[in-house]
PDB file of C-alpha atoms in Angstrom:
ATOM      1  CA  UNK P   1     -34.852  16.110  10.102  1.00 40.00           C
ATOM      2  CA  UNK P   2     -36.031  18.260  12.844  1.00 35.00           C
ATOM      3  CA  UNK P   3     -35.304  19.182  16.261  1.00 36.00           C
ATOM      4  CA  UNK P   4     -38.632  18.275  16.916  1.00 35.00           C
ATOM      5  CA  UNK P   5     -38.609  14.770  15.787  1.00 31.00           C
ATOM      6  CA  UNK P   6     -35.038  14.242  17.383  1.00 33.00           C
ATOM      7  CA  UNK P   7     -35.807  15.447  20.679  1.00 36.00           C
ATOM      8  CA  UNK P   8     -40.435  15.551  21.156  1.00 36.00           C
ATOM      9  CA  UNK P   9     -40.861  18.841  23.419  1.00 37.00           C
ATOM     10  CA  UNK P  10     -44.395  19.700  24.824  1.00 32.00           C
ATOM     11  CA  UNK P  11     -45.673  21.124  22.205  1.00 34.00           C
ATOM     12  CA  UNK P  12     -44.866  18.221  19.782  1.00 36.00           C
ATOM     13  CA  UNK P  13     -46.507  15.266  22.129  1.00 32.00           C
ATOM     14  CA  UNK P  14     -49.699  18.236  22.300  1.00 34.00           C
ATOM     15  CA  UNK P  15     -50.352  17.324  18.868  1.00 39.00           C
ATOM     16  CA  UNK P  16     -51.692  14.184  19.574  1.00 40.00           C
ATOM     17  CA  UNK P  17     -50.769   9.900  19.765  1.00 40.00           C
ATOM     18  CA  UNK P  18     -50.263  10.094  15.871  1.00 42.00           C
ATOM     19  CA  UNK P  19     -48.361  12.729  15.486  1.00 41.00           C
ATOM     20  CA  UNK P  20     -45.841  11.236  17.858  1.00 35.00           C
ATOM     21  CA  UNK P  21     -46.228   7.765  16.320  1.00 42.00           C
ATOM     22  CA  UNK P  22     -45.331   9.445  12.873  1.00 44.00           C
ATOM     23  CA  UNK P  23     -42.915  11.238  14.400  1.00 44.00           C
ATOM     24  CA  UNK P  24     -41.072   8.290  15.739  1.00 37.00           C
ATOM     25  CA  UNK P  25     -41.419   5.894  12.320  1.00 44.00           C
ATOM     26  CA  UNK P  26     -39.636   9.447  10.460  1.00 44.00           C
ATOM     27  CA  UNK P  27     -37.005   8.756  13.522  1.00 45.00           C
ATOM     28  CA  UNK P  28     -36.157   5.561  12.792  1.00 48.00           C
ATOM     29  CA  UNK P  29     -36.377   5.303   9.088  1.00 45.00           C
ATOM     30  CA  UNK P  30     -33.762   8.554   9.241  1.00 46.00           C
ATOM     31  CA  UNK P  31     -31.684   6.512  11.915  1.00 51.00           C
ATOM     32  CA  UNK P  32     -31.244   3.400   9.093  1.00 61.00           C
ATOM     33  CA  UNK P  33     -30.603   5.093   6.198  1.00 59.00           C
ATOM     34  CA  UNK P  34     -26.798   6.730   5.854  1.00 62.00           C
ATOM     35  CA  UNK P  35     -25.990   9.847   6.471  1.00 61.00           C
ATOM     36  CA  UNK P  36     -25.212  11.858   3.703  1.00 58.00           C
ATOM     37  CA  UNK P  37     -21.448  12.329   2.233  1.00 54.00           C
ATOM     38  CA  UNK P  38     -20.626  16.108   2.104  1.00 63.00           C
ATOM     39  CA  UNK P  39     -19.695  17.187  -1.786  1.00 64.00           C
ATOM     40  CA  UNK P  40     -15.672  17.700  -1.084  1.00 89.00           C
ATOM     41  CA  UNK P  41     -14.807  17.405  -4.521  1.00 97.00           C
ATOM     42  CA  UNK P  42     -15.092  20.056  -7.396  1.00 98.00           C
ATOM     43  CA  UNK P  43     -14.575  19.537 -11.133  1.00 98.00           C
ATOM     44  CA  UNK P  44     -13.714  22.157 -13.169  1.00 98.00           C
ATOM     45  CA  UNK P  45     -13.726  21.946 -17.226  1.00 98.00           C
ATOM     46  CA  UNK P  46     -11.100  24.847 -17.785  1.00 98.00           C
ATOM     47  CA  UNK P  47     -10.923  24.232 -21.654  1.00 97.00           C
ATOM     48  CA  UNK P  48     -12.677  22.246 -23.945  1.00 97.00           C
ATOM     49  CA  UNK P  49     -11.771  22.464 -27.556  1.00 96.00           C
ATOM     50  CA  UNK P  50      -9.607  19.887 -29.177  1.00 93.00           C
ATOM     51  CA  UNK P  51      -6.932  20.071 -31.353  1.00 89.00           C
ATOM     52  CA  UNK P  52      -3.354  22.508 -31.392  1.00 90.00           C
ATOM     53  CA  UNK P  53      -4.438  25.914 -33.048  1.00 89.00           C
ATOM     54  CA  UNK P  54      -6.333  28.308 -31.260  1.00 92.00           C
ATOM     55  CA  UNK P  55     -10.682  28.600 -31.156  1.00 91.00           C
ATOM     56  CA  UNK P  56     -12.290  31.623 -30.661  1.00 90.00           C
ATOM     57  CA  UNK P  57     -15.474  29.582 -29.045  1.00 90.00           C
ATOM     58  CA  UNK P  58     -13.108  27.127 -26.509  1.00 94.00           C
ATOM     59  CA  UNK P  59      -9.956  27.386 -24.335  1.00 96.00           C
ATOM     60  CA  UNK P  60      -7.333  24.217 -24.691  1.00 97.00           C
ATOM     61  CA  UNK P  61      -7.725  21.229 -23.127  1.00 98.00           C
ATOM     62  CA  UNK P  62      -7.797  21.528 -19.392  1.00 98.00           C
ATOM     63  CA  UNK P  63      -9.631  19.862 -16.080  1.00 98.00           C
ATOM     64  CA  UNK P  64      -8.953  20.437 -12.223  1.00 98.00           C
ATOM     65  CA  UNK P  65     -10.451  18.839 -10.049  1.00 98.00           C
ATOM     66  CA  UNK P  66     -10.409  20.387  -6.510  1.00 98.00           C
ATOM     67  CA  UNK P  67     -10.525  19.051  -3.069  1.00 98.00           C
ATOM     68  CA  UNK P  68     -10.557  20.748   0.024  1.00 95.00           C
ATOM     69  CA  UNK P  69      -9.226  23.491  -1.636  1.00 95.00           C
ATOM     70  CA  UNK P  70      -6.230  21.440  -3.227  1.00 97.00           C
ATOM     71  CA  UNK P  71      -6.181  21.690  -6.931  1.00 98.00           C
ATOM     72  CA  UNK P  72      -5.019  18.666  -9.413  1.00 98.00           C
ATOM     73  CA  UNK P  73      -4.409  19.762 -12.534  1.00 98.00           C
ATOM     74  CA  UNK P  74      -5.361  17.384 -15.360  1.00 99.00           C
ATOM     75  CA  UNK P  75      -3.401  18.930 -19.010  1.00 98.00           C
ATOM     76  CA  UNK P  76      -2.287  22.555 -19.328  1.00 98.00           C
ATOM     77  CA  UNK P  77      -2.833  23.768 -22.682  1.00 97.00           C
ATOM     78  CA  UNK P  78      -2.555  26.864 -24.054  1.00 97.00           C
ATOM     79  CA  UNK P  79      -3.640  29.595 -21.988  1.00 97.00           C
ATOM     80  CA  UNK P  80      -4.624  27.221 -18.999  1.00 98.00           C
ATOM     81  CA  UNK P  81      -3.046  29.919 -16.084  1.00 97.00           C
ATOM     82  CA  UNK P  82      -5.803  32.452 -17.395  1.00 97.00           C
ATOM     83  CA  UNK P  83      -8.485  29.531 -17.025  1.00 98.00           C
ATOM     84  CA  UNK P  84      -7.800  29.248 -13.485  1.00 98.00           C
ATOM     85  CA  UNK P  85      -7.790  32.516 -13.042  1.00 98.00           C
ATOM     86  CA  UNK P  86     -11.318  32.891 -14.464  1.00 98.00           C
ATOM     87  CA  UNK P  87     -12.366  30.358 -12.491  1.00 98.00           C
ATOM     88  CA  UNK P  88     -10.935  31.772  -9.340  1.00 97.00           C
ATOM     89  CA  UNK P  89      -8.606  29.172  -8.604  1.00 98.00           C
ATOM     90  CA  UNK P  90      -5.843  30.225  -7.010  1.00 96.00           C
ATOM     91  CA  UNK P  91      -2.681  29.449  -9.060  1.00 96.00           C
ATOM     92  CA  UNK P  92      -0.955  28.738  -5.452  1.00 95.00           C
ATOM     93  CA  UNK P  93      -3.471  25.901  -4.495  1.00 97.00           C
ATOM     94  CA  UNK P  94      -1.985  23.816  -7.406  1.00 98.00           C
ATOM     95  CA  UNK P  95      -1.052  20.364  -5.714  1.00 97.00           C
ATOM     96  CA  UNK P  96      -0.358  17.885  -8.364  1.00 98.00           C
ATOM     97  CA  UNK P  97       0.024  18.015 -12.618  1.00 98.00           C
ATOM     98  CA  UNK P  98      -1.035  15.084 -14.278  1.00 99.00           C
ATOM     99  CA  UNK P  99      -0.202  15.005 -18.399  1.00 98.00           C
ATOM    100  CA  UNK P 100      -2.438  12.333 -20.384  1.00 98.00           C
ATOM    101  CA  UNK P 101      -0.011  12.472 -23.544  1.00 98.00           C
ATOM    102  CA  UNK P 102       2.457  14.786 -25.055  1.00 98.00           C
ATOM    103  CA  UNK P 103       0.310  16.416 -27.464  1.00 97.00           C
ATOM    104  CA  UNK P 104       0.919  20.300 -27.144  1.00 97.00           C
ATOM    105  CA  UNK P 105      -3.022  20.694 -26.845  1.00 96.00           C
ATOM    106  CA  UNK P 106      -2.700  18.986 -23.745  1.00 98.00           C
ATOM    107  CA  UNK P 107       0.922  19.884 -22.518  1.00 98.00           C
ATOM    108  CA  UNK P 108       1.940  23.488 -23.909  1.00 98.00           C
ATOM    109  CA  UNK P 109       1.518  25.357 -20.591  1.00 98.00           C
ATOM    110  CA  UNK P 110       2.588  22.930 -18.532  1.00 98.00           C
ATOM    111  CA  UNK P 111       5.936  24.710 -17.635  1.00 98.00           C
ATOM    112  CA  UNK P 112       4.014  28.546 -18.041  1.00 98.00           C
ATOM    113  CA  UNK P 113       1.148  27.482 -15.279  1.00 98.00           C
ATOM    114  CA  UNK P 114       3.943  26.692 -12.616  1.00 98.00           C
ATOM    115  CA  UNK P 115       6.079  29.436 -13.535  1.00 98.00           C
ATOM    116  CA  UNK P 116       2.777  31.534 -13.406  1.00 98.00           C
ATOM    117  CA  UNK P 117       2.116  30.123 -10.163  1.00 98.00           C
ATOM    118  CA  UNK P 118       5.248  30.307  -8.683  1.00 98.00           C
ATOM    119  CA  UNK P 119       5.407  34.033  -9.420  1.00 96.00           C
ATOM    120  CA  UNK P 120       1.790  35.125  -7.935  1.00 95.00           C
ATOM    121  CA  UNK P 121       2.159  33.169  -4.728  1.00 93.00           C
ATOM    122  CA  UNK P 122       3.569  28.948  -5.236  1.00 96.00           C
ATOM    123  CA  UNK P 123       5.712  28.317  -2.806  1.00 95.00           C
ATOM    124  CA  UNK P 124       5.351  24.682  -1.867  1.00 97.00           C
ATOM    125  CA  UNK P 125       6.370  21.248  -3.498  1.00 98.00           C
ATOM    126  CA  UNK P 126       4.232  20.647  -6.539  1.00 98.00           C
ATOM    127  CA  UNK P 127       4.531  17.131  -8.072  1.00 98.00           C
ATOM    128  CA  UNK P 128       3.737  16.705 -11.707  1.00 98.00           C
ATOM    129  CA  UNK P 129       2.795  12.932 -14.063  1.00 98.00           C
ATOM    130  CA  UNK P 130       3.027  12.142 -17.254  1.00 98.00           C
ATOM    131  CA  UNK P 131       4.658  10.077 -20.334  1.00 98.00           C
ATOM    132  CA  UNK P 132       8.203  10.768 -21.130  1.00 98.00           C
ATOM    133  CA  UNK P 133       9.807  13.256 -21.371  1.00 98.00           C
ATOM    134  CA  UNK P 134       8.067  15.025 -18.869  1.00 98.00           C
ATOM    135  CA  UNK P 135      11.942  15.015 -16.649  1.00 98.00           C
ATOM    136  CA  UNK P 136      13.655  16.475 -20.114  1.00 98.00           C
ATOM    137  CA  UNK P 137      10.659  18.957 -20.444  1.00 98.00           C
ATOM    138  CA  UNK P 138      10.819  20.184 -16.772  1.00 98.00           C
ATOM    139  CA  UNK P 139      14.701  20.494 -16.969  1.00 98.00           C
ATOM    140  CA  UNK P 140      14.458  22.117 -20.903  1.00 98.00           C
ATOM    141  CA  UNK P 141      11.734  24.971 -19.142  1.00 98.00           C
ATOM    142  CA  UNK P 142      13.496  25.911 -16.608  1.00 98.00           C
ATOM    143  CA  UNK P 143      16.383  26.516 -18.577  1.00 98.00           C
ATOM    144  CA  UNK P 144      14.343  28.406 -20.965  1.00 98.00           C
ATOM    145  CA  UNK P 145      13.286  30.834 -18.133  1.00 98.00           C
ATOM    146  CA  UNK P 146      16.980  30.318 -16.348  1.00 98.00           C
ATOM    147  CA  UNK P 147      17.052  34.507 -16.642  1.00 98.00           C
ATOM    148  CA  UNK P 148      13.452  35.345 -15.906  1.00 97.00           C
ATOM    149  CA  UNK P 149      13.401  33.043 -12.622  1.00 98.00           C
ATOM    150  CA  UNK P 150      16.900  33.828 -11.015  1.00 97.00           C
ATOM    151  CA  UNK P 151      15.928  38.078 -11.402  1.00 97.00           C
ATOM    152  CA  UNK P 152      12.597  37.148  -9.438  1.00 97.00           C
ATOM    153  CA  UNK P 153      14.418  34.978  -7.087  1.00 97.00           C
ATOM    154  CA  UNK P 154      16.666  37.662  -6.684  1.00 97.00           C
ATOM    155  CA  UNK P 155      15.017  40.654  -6.836  1.00 96.00           C
ATOM    156  CA  UNK P 156      11.834  39.453  -4.779  1.00 95.00           C
ATOM    157  CA  UNK P 157      13.083  36.713  -3.182  1.00 94.00           C
ATOM    158  CA  UNK P 158      11.026  33.736  -4.073  1.00 95.00           C
ATOM    159  CA  UNK P 159      12.090  30.254  -3.657  1.00 96.00           C
ATOM    160  CA  UNK P 160      14.152  28.428  -6.223  1.00 97.00           C
ATOM    161  CA  UNK P 161      11.571  27.443  -8.790  1.00 97.00           C
ATOM    162  CA  UNK P 162      13.277  24.250  -9.278  1.00 97.00           C
ATOM    163  CA  UNK P 163      13.358  22.989  -6.054  1.00 97.00           C
ATOM    164  CA  UNK P 164       9.699  23.581  -6.412  1.00 98.00           C
ATOM    165  CA  UNK P 165       9.176  21.006  -9.172  1.00 98.00           C
ATOM    166  CA  UNK P 166       9.152  17.420  -9.188  1.00 98.00           C
ATOM    167  CA  UNK P 167       8.509  15.187 -12.128  1.00 98.00           C
ATOM    168  CA  UNK P 168       7.483  11.828 -12.090  1.00 98.00           C
ATOM    169  CA  UNK P 169       7.648  10.079 -15.441  1.00 98.00           C
ATOM    170  CA  UNK P 170       5.345   7.457 -16.008  1.00 98.00           C
ATOM    171  CA  UNK P 171       5.248   4.425 -18.416  1.00 97.00           C
ATOM    172  CA  UNK P 172       2.707   2.198 -17.516  1.00 97.00           C
ATOM    173  CA  UNK P 173      -0.964   1.113 -16.054  1.00 98.00           C
ATOM    174  CA  UNK P 174      -1.655   1.334 -12.318  1.00 98.00           C
ATOM    175  CA  UNK P 175      -1.469   3.185  -9.152  1.00 98.00           C
ATOM    176  CA  UNK P 176      -0.223   6.772  -9.710  1.00 98.00           C
ATOM    177  CA  UNK P 177      -0.293   8.419  -6.164  1.00 98.00           C
ATOM    178  CA  UNK P 178      -2.084   8.812  -3.489  1.00 98.00           C
ATOM    179  CA  UNK P 179      -2.813  11.349  -0.568  1.00 97.00           C
ATOM    180  CA  UNK P 180      -4.881  12.221   1.621  1.00 96.00           C
ATOM    181  CA  UNK P 181      -7.320  13.306   0.006  1.00 97.00           C
ATOM    182  CA  UNK P 182      -7.387  11.584  -3.888  1.00 98.00           C
ATOM    183  CA  UNK P 183      -6.262   8.068  -4.807  1.00 98.00           C
ATOM    184  CA  UNK P 184      -5.230   8.278  -8.827  1.00 98.00           C
ATOM    185  CA  UNK P 185      -4.889   5.028 -11.385  1.00 98.00           C
ATOM    186  CA  UNK P 186      -3.672   5.517 -14.634  1.00 98.00           C
ATOM    187  CA  UNK P 187      -4.754   3.460 -17.537  1.00 98.00           C
ATOM    188  CA  UNK P 188      -2.960   3.020 -21.113  1.00 98.00           C
ATOM    189  CA  UNK P 189      -5.332   4.949 -23.813  1.00 98.00           C
ATOM    190  CA  UNK P 190      -4.764   4.263 -27.854  1.00 97.00           C
ATOM    191  CA  UNK P 191      -3.960   7.154 -29.094  1.00 97.00           C
ATOM    192  CA  UNK P 192      -1.981   6.819 -32.709  1.00 96.00           C
ATOM    193  CA  UNK P 193       0.929   7.631 -32.911  1.00 95.00           C
ATOM    194  CA  UNK P 194       1.765   8.995 -29.312  1.00 96.00           C
ATOM    195  CA  UNK P 195       2.551   6.973 -27.226  1.00 96.00           C
ATOM    196  CA  UNK P 196       2.111   6.225 -24.121  1.00 98.00           C
ATOM    197  CA  UNK P 197      -1.316   8.033 -23.683  1.00 98.00           C
ATOM    198  CA  UNK P 198      -3.086   7.895 -20.470  1.00 98.00           C
ATOM    199  CA  UNK P 199      -6.994   8.224 -18.680  1.00 98.00           C
ATOM    200  CA  UNK P 200      -6.711   9.323 -14.876  1.00 99.00           C
ATOM    201  CA  UNK P 201      -8.918   8.106 -12.551  1.00 99.00           C
ATOM    202  CA  UNK P 202      -9.910  10.292  -9.384  1.00 98.00           C
ATOM    203  CA  UNK P 203     -10.862   8.298  -6.319  1.00 98.00           C
ATOM    204  CA  UNK P 204     -11.572  11.460  -4.310  1.00 98.00           C
ATOM    205  CA  UNK P 205     -13.457  11.462  -0.617  1.00 97.00           C
ATOM    206  CA  UNK P 206     -17.185  11.717  -1.907  1.00 97.00           C
ATOM    207  CA  UNK P 207     -16.960  10.492  -6.073  1.00 98.00           C
ATOM    208  CA  UNK P 208     -15.191   8.949  -8.669  1.00 98.00           C
ATOM    209  CA  UNK P 209     -13.829  11.125 -11.458  1.00 98.00           C
ATOM    210  CA  UNK P 210     -12.534   9.523 -14.334  1.00 99.00           C
ATOM    211  CA  UNK P 211     -10.203  12.057 -17.324  1.00 98.00           C
ATOM    212  CA  UNK P 212     -10.009   9.920 -20.335  1.00 98.00           C
ATOM    213  CA  UNK P 213      -7.589  12.213 -22.275  1.00 98.00           C
ATOM    214  CA  UNK P 214      -7.235  11.259 -25.989  1.00 98.00           C
ATOM    215  CA  UNK P 215      -7.880   8.328 -27.183  1.00 98.00           C
ATOM    216  CA  UNK P 216     -10.441   5.917 -29.761  1.00 97.00           C
ATOM    217  CA  UNK P 217     -12.483   3.255 -28.191  1.00 97.00           C
ATOM    218  CA  UNK P 218     -10.621   2.212 -25.144  1.00 97.00           C
ATOM    219  CA  UNK P 219     -11.506  -1.428 -23.357  1.00 98.00           C
ATOM    220  CA  UNK P 220      -8.668  -0.445 -20.772  1.00 98.00           C
ATOM    221  CA  UNK P 221     -10.322   2.950 -20.244  1.00 98.00           C
ATOM    222  CA  UNK P 222     -13.779   1.274 -19.426  1.00 98.00           C
ATOM    223  CA  UNK P 223     -11.960  -1.119 -17.132  1.00 98.00           C
ATOM    224  CA  UNK P 224     -10.234   1.901 -15.284  1.00 98.00           C
ATOM    225  CA  UNK P 225     -14.255   3.897 -15.251  1.00 98.00           C
ATOM    226  CA  UNK P 226     -16.051   0.862 -14.167  1.00 98.00           C
ATOM    227  CA  UNK P 227     -19.079   2.299 -11.557  1.00 98.00           C
ATOM    228  CA  UNK P 228     -17.245   6.052 -11.549  1.00 98.00           C
ATOM    229  CA  UNK P 229     -19.637   8.486 -10.669  1.00 98.00           C
ATOM    230  CA  UNK P 230     -18.376  10.908 -13.644  1.00 98.00           C
ATOM    231  CA  UNK P 231     -16.600  10.542 -17.095  1.00 99.00           C
ATOM    232  CA  UNK P 232     -15.566  13.344 -18.521  1.00 98.00           C
ATOM    233  CA  UNK P 233     -14.347  11.828 -22.553  1.00 98.00           C
ATOM    234  CA  UNK P 234     -13.222  13.391 -25.642  1.00 98.00           C
ATOM    235  CA  UNK P 235     -15.763  13.206 -28.220  1.00 97.00           C
ATOM    236  CA  UNK P 236     -16.056  13.657 -32.223  1.00 95.00           C
ATOM    237  CA  UNK P 237     -18.863  14.722 -34.274  1.00 94.00           C
ATOM    238  CA  UNK P 238     -18.321  12.829 -37.723  1.00 90.00           C
ATOM    239  CA  UNK P 239     -20.534  14.466 -39.795  1.00 89.00           C
ATOM    240  CA  UNK P 240     -19.326  18.191 -39.430  1.00 86.00           C
ATOM    241  CA  UNK P 241     -15.831  17.137 -39.377  1.00 82.00           C
ATOM    242  CA  UNK P 242     -16.552  15.122 -43.090  1.00 83.00           C
ATOM    243  CA  UNK P 243     -17.593  18.387 -44.085  1.00 81.00           C
ATOM    244  CA  UNK P 244     -14.508  20.410 -42.937  1.00 76.00           C
ATOM    245  CA  UNK P 245     -12.301  18.221 -43.421  1.00 80.00           C
ATOM    246  CA  UNK P 246     -13.164  17.339 -47.428  1.00 79.00           C
ATOM    247  CA  UNK P 247     -11.692  21.042 -48.700  1.00 76.00           C
ATOM    248  CA  UNK P 248      -8.077  19.312 -47.008  1.00 78.00           C
ATOM    249  CA  UNK P 249      -5.610  18.220 -50.166  1.00 81.00           C
ATOM    250  CA  UNK P 250      -4.602  15.355 -47.596  1.00 83.00           C
ATOM    251  CA  UNK P 251      -8.654  14.294 -46.564  1.00 81.00           C
ATOM    252  CA  UNK P 252      -8.817  10.762 -46.535  1.00 83.00           C
ATOM    253  CA  UNK P 253      -5.237  10.292 -44.931  1.00 84.00           C
ATOM    254  CA  UNK P 254      -6.592  12.977 -42.204  1.00 82.00           C
ATOM    255  CA  UNK P 255      -9.987  11.312 -41.644  1.00 85.00           C
ATOM    256  CA  UNK P 256      -7.944   7.887 -41.101  1.00 87.00           C
ATOM    257  CA  UNK P 257      -5.876   9.476 -38.637  1.00 85.00           C
ATOM    258  CA  UNK P 258      -9.134  11.070 -36.711  1.00 87.00           C
ATOM    259  CA  UNK P 259     -11.220   8.300 -36.786  1.00 90.00           C
ATOM    260  CA  UNK P 260      -7.887   5.569 -35.300  1.00 93.00           C
ATOM    261  CA  UNK P 261      -7.216   8.106 -32.663  1.00 95.00           C
ATOM    262  CA  UNK P 262     -10.260   9.511 -31.332  1.00 96.00           C
ATOM    263  CA  UNK P 263     -13.793   8.457 -30.420  1.00 97.00           C
ATOM    264  CA  UNK P 264     -16.996   9.240 -32.074  1.00 96.00           C
ATOM    265  CA  UNK P 265     -20.428  10.134 -30.475  1.00 97.00           C
ATOM    266  CA  UNK P 266     -21.337   6.491 -31.056  1.00 97.00           C
ATOM    267  CA  UNK P 267     -18.604   5.507 -29.290  1.00 98.00           C
ATOM    268  CA  UNK P 268     -18.485   7.344 -26.416  1.00 98.00           C
ATOM    269  CA  UNK P 269     -21.819   6.725 -25.705  1.00 98.00           C
ATOM    270  CA  UNK P 270     -21.116   2.793 -26.206  1.00 98.00           C
ATOM    271  CA  UNK P 271     -17.823   3.507 -23.172  1.00 98.00           C
ATOM    272  CA  UNK P 272     -19.820   5.137 -20.853  1.00 98.00           C
ATOM    273  CA  UNK P 273     -22.490   2.134 -20.587  1.00 98.00           C
ATOM    274  CA  UNK P 274     -20.428  -0.395 -20.766  1.00 98.00           C
ATOM    275  CA  UNK P 275     -18.412   1.508 -17.757  1.00 98.00           C
ATOM    276  CA  UNK P 276     -21.814   1.954 -15.963  1.00 98.00           C
ATOM    277  CA  UNK P 277     -21.078   5.392 -14.897  1.00 98.00           C
ATOM    278  CA  UNK P 278     -23.557   7.780 -13.740  1.00 98.00           C
ATOM    279  CA  UNK P 279     -22.449  10.802 -15.667  1.00 98.00           C
ATOM    280  CA  UNK P 280     -20.862  11.353 -18.745  1.00 98.00           C
ATOM    281  CA  UNK P 281     -19.387  14.617 -19.679  1.00 98.00           C
ATOM    282  CA  UNK P 282     -18.597  15.775 -23.150  1.00 98.00           C
ATOM    283  CA  UNK P 283     -15.459  17.707 -23.956  1.00 98.00           C
ATOM    284  CA  UNK P 284     -11.949  17.717 -26.592  1.00 97.00           C
ATOM    285  CA  UNK P 285     -15.041  18.501 -29.237  1.00 96.00           C
ATOM    286  CA  UNK P 286     -13.492  17.500 -32.862  1.00 92.00           C
ATOM    287  CA  UNK P 287     -14.355  19.581 -34.320  1.00 88.00           C
ATOM    288  CA  UNK P 288     -14.331  22.442 -31.391  1.00 75.00           C
ATOM    289  CA  UNK P 289     -14.175  25.710 -33.104  1.00 69.00           C
ATOM    290  CA  UNK P 290     -15.783  26.487 -36.243  1.00 60.00           C
ATOM    291  CA  UNK P 291     -18.115  25.703 -37.587  1.00 64.00           C
ATOM    292  CA  UNK P 292     -19.900  26.213 -34.341  1.00 81.00           C
ATOM    293  CA  UNK P 293     -21.956  22.868 -33.219  1.00 89.00           C
ATOM    294  CA  UNK P 294     -25.001  23.171 -31.076  1.00 92.00           C
ATOM    295  CA  UNK P 295     -25.473  21.088 -27.651  1.00 94.00           C
ATOM    296  CA  UNK P 296     -28.168  20.024 -28.858  1.00 96.00           C
ATOM    297  CA  UNK P 297     -26.430  18.124 -31.804  1.00 95.00           C
ATOM    298  CA  UNK P 298     -23.878  16.795 -29.533  1.00 96.00           C
ATOM    299  CA  UNK P 299     -26.323  15.679 -27.053  1.00 97.00           C
ATOM    300  CA  UNK P 300     -28.509  14.006 -29.727  1.00 97.00           C
ATOM    301  CA  UNK P 301     -25.582  12.376 -31.291  1.00 97.00           C
ATOM    302  CA  UNK P 302     -24.737  10.321 -28.251  1.00 98.00           C
ATOM    303  CA  UNK P 303     -28.410   9.773 -25.986  1.00 98.00           C
ATOM    304  CA  UNK P 304     -29.256   6.863 -28.492  1.00 98.00           C
ATOM    305  CA  UNK P 305     -25.900   5.249 -26.699  1.00 98.00           C
ATOM    306  CA  UNK P 306     -25.939   5.818 -23.028  1.00 98.00           C
ATOM    307  CA  UNK P 307     -29.355   6.557 -21.029  1.00 97.00           C
ATOM    308  CA  UNK P 308     -27.613   8.209 -17.777  1.00 98.00           C
ATOM    309  CA  UNK P 309     -26.868  11.735 -17.115  1.00 98.00           C
ATOM    310  CA  UNK P 310     -24.751  13.358 -20.309  1.00 98.00           C
ATOM    311  CA  UNK P 311     -23.745  16.910 -19.802  1.00 98.00           C
ATOM    312  CA  UNK P 312     -22.523  18.782 -22.936  1.00 97.00           C
ATOM    313  CA  UNK P 313     -19.202  20.603 -21.856  1.00 97.00           C
ATOM    314  CA  UNK P 314     -18.136  24.406 -21.385  1.00 96.00           C
ATOM    315  CA  UNK P 315     -15.260  26.344 -20.805  1.00 97.00           C
ATOM    316  CA  UNK P 316     -14.966  27.060 -17.436  1.00 98.00           C
ATOM    317  CA  UNK P 317     -17.941  24.637 -15.954  1.00 98.00           C
ATOM    318  CA  UNK P 318     -18.387  23.692 -12.236  1.00 98.00           C
ATOM    319  CA  UNK P 319     -19.746  20.073 -11.854  1.00 97.00           C
TER     320      UNK P 319
END
């Protein structure tokens, strides 16, 4: 609204009675409308591939929710540290790390991203959350890198890395953590044979963001995502997948496994519709490398099942 409408000046009054009445009406309408909430959160898709093998066109799974300069990292597949740098995120901005489940494409750089952040400028506590054996993984990673860590502590004067990482193992759904910026809640999802596996909801000051993790169609996820602004969901396109695995000697078993543990394009649309989310972001694409599937194919496969906004994710996309 202009200053002329908030505080009528001589110039405004000279415009005549009609102009003044219009201005007052506009002022009254604006006074009744709630003030827009400034955007404080950023969602960055660091890696959008699915599966453990490196892909030429997509990085391994990882997402960052950034609120007021604090980075909450969800999953840490291979190369996450470099993806953060490419996204112009300071490694030292890491506040917390959340693992959805213990599959290598989601946890391969769990320790590495913390070590690399510490070797850059991280000097504060980072809380990490995820299924067991998170605490043992943390200890073993520190043991594996003990020589490098001690050398850098002595040579560069860095604090003890072990004192900065505080792992929290979660085994059940419900509240995970809360600070002055976000409230994080987990839901159990089904990703056999890996148990437990979680989806996370981040309620930020300006919006709610849900990360599905790896899962088949999940009523628990639908309940977690009810009314969310953004749902980032894994997705599997069966026609190309069937072509890809047809040459595998264990094609039947492999297909059965994928169907049992992942979500098809149709099911993703149903989840978003039943949850009533505003925006559905497709990620963790299966297949996610070759054959390359055009964005339009993913979009057209999901569109009949969800009428809201659909975003076909890509590495380093910010929403």
